[in-house]
Amino acid sequence: MPIDVDEVQRRKAIAEATLAVAARDGARAITIRAVAKELGGSTAMVTNYVPTRTALITNAVRAAESRWRTDLEDHLGDLTGTDRLRATVEWHLSTEPEDLLLRTLWVEMLSSAHTDPNGVDRDEPRESRQEFLDASAAAGVPDSDLAADVLSLLTRGYYVSTMEEPAYWTPERASRVARAVVDALIRA
């Protein structure tokens, strides 16, 4: 008799195991076999839900994005207008302990775009850009579309910069940049 498995829970467990392997051994150590071992099962236990290494990484990144959305909403609370825009940008330009690991996985995921275009999460950048667009419009930024593009490029660049020079990109420095960019966009 087949075992009834909750696919959402299994994907979540696979994501957690993928993150555990990456945290302990580095992003390059992520393999289907390593994740299966972390779960205490066979490779089929993994490949039935995520068939490739890129899919493992994408699954882990997408699981984190779900937590990010909740964290962002909690951070923004009932802020409106310019305060909401600043808080949105500052949140994106912040680094929690797990963020550097996830950014490493994000770069791994992006590096496979030429061989596995379906393995790249294209929803999250669009959702982030829409958040910037909505917050910019609500803050009265004259060119909300341009502001959303600038803020999208700024935050993506920040993600890479924090991996290159984590000690340089302190929360204070990133917050200062966020305020300066938002102020410039509002004045434009």
PDB file of C-alpha atoms in Angstrom:
ATOM      1  CA  MET A   1       0.000   0.000   0.000  1.00  0.00           C
ATOM      2  CA  PRO A   2       1.486   3.389  -0.985  1.00  0.00           C
ATOM      3  CA  ILE A   3       2.498   5.794   1.730  1.00  0.00           C
ATOM      4  CA  ASP A   4       0.494   9.021   1.738  1.00  0.00           C
ATOM      5  CA  VAL A   5       2.991  11.890   1.837  1.00  0.00           C
ATOM      6  CA  ASP A   6       2.116  15.557   2.231  1.00  0.00           C
ATOM      7  CA  GLU A   7       3.989  17.120  -0.708  1.00  0.00           C
ATOM      8  CA  VAL A   8       4.150  20.592   0.878  1.00  0.00           C
ATOM      9  CA  GLN A   9       5.641  19.179   4.076  1.00  0.00           C
ATOM     10  CA  ARG A  10       8.094  17.004   2.143  1.00  0.00           C
ATOM     11  CA  ARG A  11       9.296  19.985   0.068  1.00  0.00           C
ATOM     12  CA  LYS A  12       9.662  21.990   3.285  1.00  0.00           C
ATOM     13  CA  ALA A  13      11.698  19.182   4.877  1.00  0.00           C
ATOM     14  CA  ILE A  14      13.861  18.982   1.748  1.00  0.00           C
ATOM     15  CA  ALA A  15      14.393  22.761   1.877  1.00  0.00           C
ATOM     16  CA  GLU A  16      15.441  22.588   5.530  1.00  0.00           C
ATOM     17  CA  ALA A  17      17.803  19.693   4.815  1.00  0.00           C
ATOM     18  CA  THR A  18      19.281  21.593   1.861  1.00  0.00           C
ATOM     19  CA  LEU A  19      19.907  24.616   4.085  1.00  0.00           C
ATOM     20  CA  ALA A  20      21.464  22.389   6.745  1.00  0.00           C
ATOM     21  CA  VAL A  21      23.881  20.852   4.222  1.00  0.00           C
ATOM     22  CA  ALA A  22      24.785  24.300   2.875  1.00  0.00           C
ATOM     23  CA  ALA A  23      25.263  25.789   6.351  1.00  0.00           C
ATOM     24  CA  ARG A  24      27.488  22.943   7.475  1.00  0.00           C
ATOM     25  CA  ASP A  25      29.419  22.129   4.294  1.00  0.00           C
ATOM     26  CA  GLY A  26      28.902  25.067   1.896  1.00  0.00           C
ATOM     27  CA  ALA A  27      26.677  25.579  -1.112  1.00  0.00           C
ATOM     28  CA  ARG A  28      28.891  23.482  -3.384  1.00  0.00           C
ATOM     29  CA  ALA A  29      28.233  20.451  -1.152  1.00  0.00           C
ATOM     30  CA  ILE A  30      24.543  20.434  -2.000  1.00  0.00           C
ATOM     31  CA  THR A  31      23.740  17.256  -3.883  1.00  0.00           C
ATOM     32  CA  ILE A  32      20.697  15.048  -3.997  1.00  0.00           C
ATOM     33  CA  ARG A  33      22.658  12.376  -2.144  1.00  0.00           C
ATOM     34  CA  ALA A  34      23.795  14.799   0.601  1.00  0.00           C
ATOM     35  CA  VAL A  35      20.251  16.090   1.130  1.00  0.00           C
ATOM     36  CA  ALA A  36      18.850  12.551   1.201  1.00  0.00           C
ATOM     37  CA  LYS A  37      21.467  11.610   3.788  1.00  0.00           C
ATOM     38  CA  GLU A  38      20.527  14.676   5.852  1.00  0.00           C
ATOM     39  CA  LEU A  39      16.887  13.544   5.720  1.00  0.00           C
ATOM     40  CA  GLY A  40      17.851   9.985   6.636  1.00  0.00           C
ATOM     41  CA  GLY A  41      16.366   8.476   3.505  1.00  0.00           C
ATOM     42  CA  SER A  42      17.031   7.455  -0.061  1.00  0.00           C
ATOM     43  CA  THR A  43      17.704   9.697  -3.019  1.00  0.00           C
ATOM     44  CA  ALA A  44      14.255   8.749  -4.363  1.00  0.00           C
ATOM     45  CA  MET A  45      12.798  10.432  -1.273  1.00  0.00           C
ATOM     46  CA  VAL A  46      14.243  13.663  -2.671  1.00  0.00           C
ATOM     47  CA  THR A  47      14.030  13.202  -6.441  1.00  0.00           C
ATOM     48  CA  ASN A  48      10.310  12.436  -6.331  1.00  0.00           C
ATOM     49  CA  TYR A  49       9.837  16.104  -5.345  1.00  0.00           C
ATOM     50  CA  VAL A  50      12.941  17.947  -6.573  1.00  0.00           C
ATOM     51  CA  PRO A  51      14.690  16.113  -9.409  1.00  0.00           C
ATOM     52  CA  THR A  52      17.907  18.142  -9.794  1.00  0.00           C
ATOM     53  CA  ARG A  53      20.511  20.014  -7.777  1.00  0.00           C
ATOM     54  CA  THR A  54      19.194  23.305  -9.155  1.00  0.00           C
ATOM     55  CA  ALA A  55      15.693  22.297  -8.065  1.00  0.00           C
ATOM     56  CA  LEU A  56      17.035  21.579  -4.557  1.00  0.00           C
ATOM     57  CA  ILE A  57      18.521  25.046  -4.331  1.00  0.00           C
ATOM     58  CA  THR A  58      15.474  26.741  -5.869  1.00  0.00           C
ATOM     59  CA  ASN A  59      13.211  24.892  -3.434  1.00  0.00           C
ATOM     60  CA  ALA A  60      15.284  26.119  -0.479  1.00  0.00           C
ATOM     61  CA  VAL A  61      15.347  29.702  -1.762  1.00  0.00           C
ATOM     62  CA  ARG A  62      11.576  29.696  -2.384  1.00  0.00           C
ATOM     63  CA  ALA A  63      10.928  28.380   1.129  1.00  0.00           C
ATOM     64  CA  ALA A  64      12.987  31.256   2.512  1.00  0.00           C
ATOM     65  CA  GLU A  65      11.132  33.768   0.338  1.00  0.00           C
ATOM     66  CA  SER A  66       7.888  32.746   1.980  1.00  0.00           C
ATOM     67  CA  ARG A  67       9.390  33.587   5.376  1.00  0.00           C
ATOM     68  CA  TRP A  68      10.774  36.851   3.958  1.00  0.00           C
ATOM     69  CA  ARG A  69       7.306  37.996   2.859  1.00  0.00           C
ATOM     70  CA  THR A  70       5.935  37.436   6.365  1.00  0.00           C
ATOM     71  CA  ASP A  71       8.941  39.157   7.938  1.00  0.00           C
ATOM     72  CA  LEU A  72       8.597  42.152   5.602  1.00  0.00           C
ATOM     73  CA  GLU A  73       4.904  42.576   6.367  1.00  0.00           C
ATOM     74  CA  ASP A  74       5.626  42.390  10.098  1.00  0.00           C
ATOM     75  CA  HIS A  75       8.403  44.964   9.673  1.00  0.00           C
ATOM     76  CA  LEU A  76       6.193  47.381   7.750  1.00  0.00           C
ATOM     77  CA  GLY A  77       3.189  47.079  10.041  1.00  0.00           C
ATOM     78  CA  ASP A  78       0.860  49.999   9.442  1.00  0.00           C
ATOM     79  CA  LEU A  79       3.460  52.384   8.000  1.00  0.00           C
ATOM     80  CA  THR A  80       2.305  54.481   5.057  1.00  0.00           C
ATOM     81  CA  GLY A  81       3.719  56.834   2.436  1.00  0.00           C
ATOM     82  CA  THR A  82       7.386  57.771   2.609  1.00  0.00           C
ATOM     83  CA  ASP A  83       7.872  55.923   5.916  1.00  0.00           C
ATOM     84  CA  ARG A  84       6.672  52.689   4.296  1.00  0.00           C
ATOM     85  CA  LEU A  85       8.936  53.199   1.279  1.00  0.00           C
ATOM     86  CA  ARG A  86      11.990  53.853   3.475  1.00  0.00           C
ATOM     87  CA  ALA A  87      11.190  50.864   5.691  1.00  0.00           C
ATOM     88  CA  THR A  88      10.731  48.624   2.639  1.00  0.00           C
ATOM     89  CA  VAL A  89      14.107  49.624   1.212  1.00  0.00           C
ATOM     90  CA  GLU A  90      15.854  49.384   4.582  1.00  0.00           C
ATOM     91  CA  TRP A  91      14.404  45.910   5.126  1.00  0.00           C
ATOM     92  CA  HIS A  92      15.710  44.774   1.740  1.00  0.00           C
ATOM     93  CA  LEU A  93      19.108  46.284   2.622  1.00  0.00           C
ATOM     94  CA  SER A  94      19.480  44.337   5.826  1.00  0.00           C
ATOM     95  CA  THR A  95      21.318  41.159   6.655  1.00  0.00           C
ATOM     96  CA  GLU A  96      20.203  38.571   9.154  1.00  0.00           C
ATOM     97  CA  PRO A  97      22.439  35.587   9.983  1.00  0.00           C
ATOM     98  CA  GLU A  98      20.710  33.248   7.511  1.00  0.00           C
ATOM     99  CA  ASP A  99      20.740  35.844   4.693  1.00  0.00           C
ATOM    100  CA  LEU A 100      24.352  35.338   3.604  1.00  0.00           C
ATOM    101  CA  LEU A 101      23.774  31.605   3.249  1.00  0.00           C
ATOM    102  CA  LEU A 102      20.594  32.198   1.258  1.00  0.00           C
ATOM    103  CA  ARG A 103      22.330  34.747  -0.956  1.00  0.00           C
ATOM    104  CA  THR A 104      25.011  32.170  -1.709  1.00  0.00           C
ATOM    105  CA  LEU A 105      22.276  29.750  -2.728  1.00  0.00           C
ATOM    106  CA  TRP A 106      20.596  32.493  -4.758  1.00  0.00           C
ATOM    107  CA  VAL A 107      23.838  33.033  -6.709  1.00  0.00           C
ATOM    108  CA  GLU A 108      24.153  29.257  -7.200  1.00  0.00           C
ATOM    109  CA  MET A 109      20.581  29.197  -8.514  1.00  0.00           C
ATOM    110  CA  LEU A 110      21.254  32.102 -10.887  1.00  0.00           C
ATOM    111  CA  SER A 111      24.495  30.544 -12.110  1.00  0.00           C
ATOM    112  CA  SER A 112      22.496  27.652 -13.538  1.00  0.00           C
ATOM    113  CA  ALA A 113      20.134  29.906 -15.524  1.00  0.00           C
ATOM    114  CA  HIS A 114      21.855  29.154 -18.825  1.00  0.00           C
ATOM    115  CA  THR A 115      21.511  25.378 -18.396  1.00  0.00           C
ATOM    116  CA  ASP A 116      18.215  25.247 -16.479  1.00  0.00           C
ATOM    117  CA  PRO A 117      16.154  28.389 -17.126  1.00  0.00           C
ATOM    118  CA  ASN A 118      13.163  26.834 -15.339  1.00  0.00           C
ATOM    119  CA  GLY A 119      15.231  26.449 -12.179  1.00  0.00           C
ATOM    120  CA  VAL A 120      15.470  30.200 -11.642  1.00  0.00           C
ATOM    121  CA  ASP A 121      12.818  31.809  -9.467  1.00  0.00           C
ATOM    122  CA  ARG A 122      11.448  34.686 -11.509  1.00  0.00           C
ATOM    123  CA  ASP A 123       8.471  35.422  -9.247  1.00  0.00           C
ATOM    124  CA  GLU A 124      10.360  36.847  -6.272  1.00  0.00           C
ATOM    125  CA  PRO A 125      12.154  39.625  -8.189  1.00  0.00           C
ATOM    126  CA  ARG A 126       8.857  40.612  -9.805  1.00  0.00           C
ATOM    127  CA  GLU A 127       7.116  40.635  -6.407  1.00  0.00           C
ATOM    128  CA  SER A 128       9.903  42.758  -4.918  1.00  0.00           C
ATOM    129  CA  ARG A 129       9.761  45.190  -7.813  1.00  0.00           C
ATOM    130  CA  GLN A 130       5.985  45.437  -7.389  1.00  0.00           C
ATOM    131  CA  GLU A 131       6.467  46.176  -3.670  1.00  0.00           C
ATOM    132  CA  PHE A 132       8.855  48.974  -4.595  1.00  0.00           C
ATOM    133  CA  LEU A 133       6.447  50.261  -7.233  1.00  0.00           C
ATOM    134  CA  ASP A 134       3.487  50.264  -4.847  1.00  0.00           C
ATOM    135  CA  ALA A 135       5.461  51.871  -2.020  1.00  0.00           C
ATOM    136  CA  SER A 136       6.933  54.495  -4.377  1.00  0.00           C
ATOM    137  CA  ALA A 137       3.524  55.415  -5.768  1.00  0.00           C
ATOM    138  CA  ALA A 138       2.045  55.631  -2.261  1.00  0.00           C
ATOM    139  CA  ALA A 139       4.956  57.859  -1.187  1.00  0.00           C
ATOM    140  CA  GLY A 140       4.293  60.235  -4.075  1.00  0.00           C
ATOM    141  CA  VAL A 141       7.549  59.531  -5.932  1.00  0.00           C
ATOM    142  CA  PRO A 142       7.241  61.382  -9.267  1.00  0.00           C
ATOM    143  CA  ASP A 143       8.395  58.437 -11.424  1.00  0.00           C
ATOM    144  CA  SER A 144       7.365  55.311  -9.532  1.00  0.00           C
ATOM    145  CA  ASP A 145       8.392  52.969 -12.342  1.00  0.00           C
ATOM    146  CA  LEU A 146      11.912  54.357 -12.413  1.00  0.00           C
ATOM    147  CA  ALA A 147      12.060  54.266  -8.617  1.00  0.00           C
ATOM    148  CA  ALA A 148      11.036  50.587  -8.599  1.00  0.00           C
ATOM    149  CA  ASP A 149      13.733  49.789 -11.166  1.00  0.00           C
ATOM    150  CA  VAL A 150      16.416  51.713  -9.249  1.00  0.00           C
ATOM    151  CA  LEU A 151      15.454  50.071  -5.962  1.00  0.00           C
ATOM    152  CA  SER A 152      15.376  46.610  -7.541  1.00  0.00           C
ATOM    153  CA  LEU A 153      18.884  47.072  -8.925  1.00  0.00           C
ATOM    154  CA  LEU A 154      20.080  48.562  -5.632  1.00  0.00           C
ATOM    155  CA  THR A 155      18.830  45.654  -3.541  1.00  0.00           C
ATOM    156  CA  ARG A 156      20.101  42.954  -5.925  1.00  0.00           C
ATOM    157  CA  GLY A 157      23.481  44.668  -5.987  1.00  0.00           C
ATOM    158  CA  TYR A 158      23.432  44.803  -2.195  1.00  0.00           C
ATOM    159  CA  TYR A 159      22.881  41.042  -2.016  1.00  0.00           C
ATOM    160  CA  VAL A 160      26.023  40.417  -4.067  1.00  0.00           C
ATOM    161  CA  SER A 161      28.021  43.108  -2.233  1.00  0.00           C
ATOM    162  CA  THR A 162      27.283  41.559   1.157  1.00  0.00           C
ATOM    163  CA  MET A 163      28.766  38.296  -0.064  1.00  0.00           C
ATOM    164  CA  GLU A 164      31.849  40.038  -1.460  1.00  0.00           C
ATOM    165  CA  GLU A 165      32.471  42.333   1.527  1.00  0.00           C
ATOM    166  CA  PRO A 166      30.259  41.362   4.471  1.00  0.00           C
ATOM    167  CA  ALA A 167      32.237  43.390   7.014  1.00  0.00           C
ATOM    168  CA  TYR A 168      31.966  46.562   4.943  1.00  0.00           C
ATOM    169  CA  TRP A 169      28.190  46.441   4.471  1.00  0.00           C
ATOM    170  CA  THR A 170      27.117  47.021   8.045  1.00  0.00           C
ATOM    171  CA  PRO A 171      23.451  47.664   8.864  1.00  0.00           C
ATOM    172  CA  GLU A 172      24.281  51.322   9.501  1.00  0.00           C
ATOM    173  CA  ARG A 173      25.968  51.767   6.106  1.00  0.00           C
ATOM    174  CA  ALA A 174      23.132  50.028   4.259  1.00  0.00           C
ATOM    175  CA  SER A 175      20.513  52.069   6.130  1.00  0.00           C
ATOM    176  CA  ARG A 176      22.340  55.280   5.241  1.00  0.00           C
ATOM    177  CA  VAL A 177      22.352  54.275   1.552  1.00  0.00           C
ATOM    178  CA  ALA A 178      18.654  53.372   1.712  1.00  0.00           C
ATOM    179  CA  ARG A 179      17.722  56.766   3.167  1.00  0.00           C
ATOM    180  CA  ALA A 180      19.859  58.643   0.627  1.00  0.00           C
ATOM    181  CA  VAL A 181      18.392  56.790  -2.350  1.00  0.00           C
ATOM    182  CA  VAL A 182      14.790  57.144  -1.176  1.00  0.00           C
ATOM    183  CA  ASP A 183      15.316  60.857  -0.454  1.00  0.00           C
ATOM    184  CA  ALA A 184      16.809  61.361  -3.946  1.00  0.00           C
ATOM    185  CA  LEU A 185      13.908  59.527  -5.590  1.00  0.00           C
ATOM    186  CA  ILE A 186      11.332  61.564  -3.691  1.00  0.00           C
ATOM    187  CA  ARG A 187      13.024  64.838  -4.676  1.00  0.00           C
ATOM    188  CA  ALA A 188      13.367  63.825  -8.349  1.00  0.00           C
TER     189      ALA A 188
END
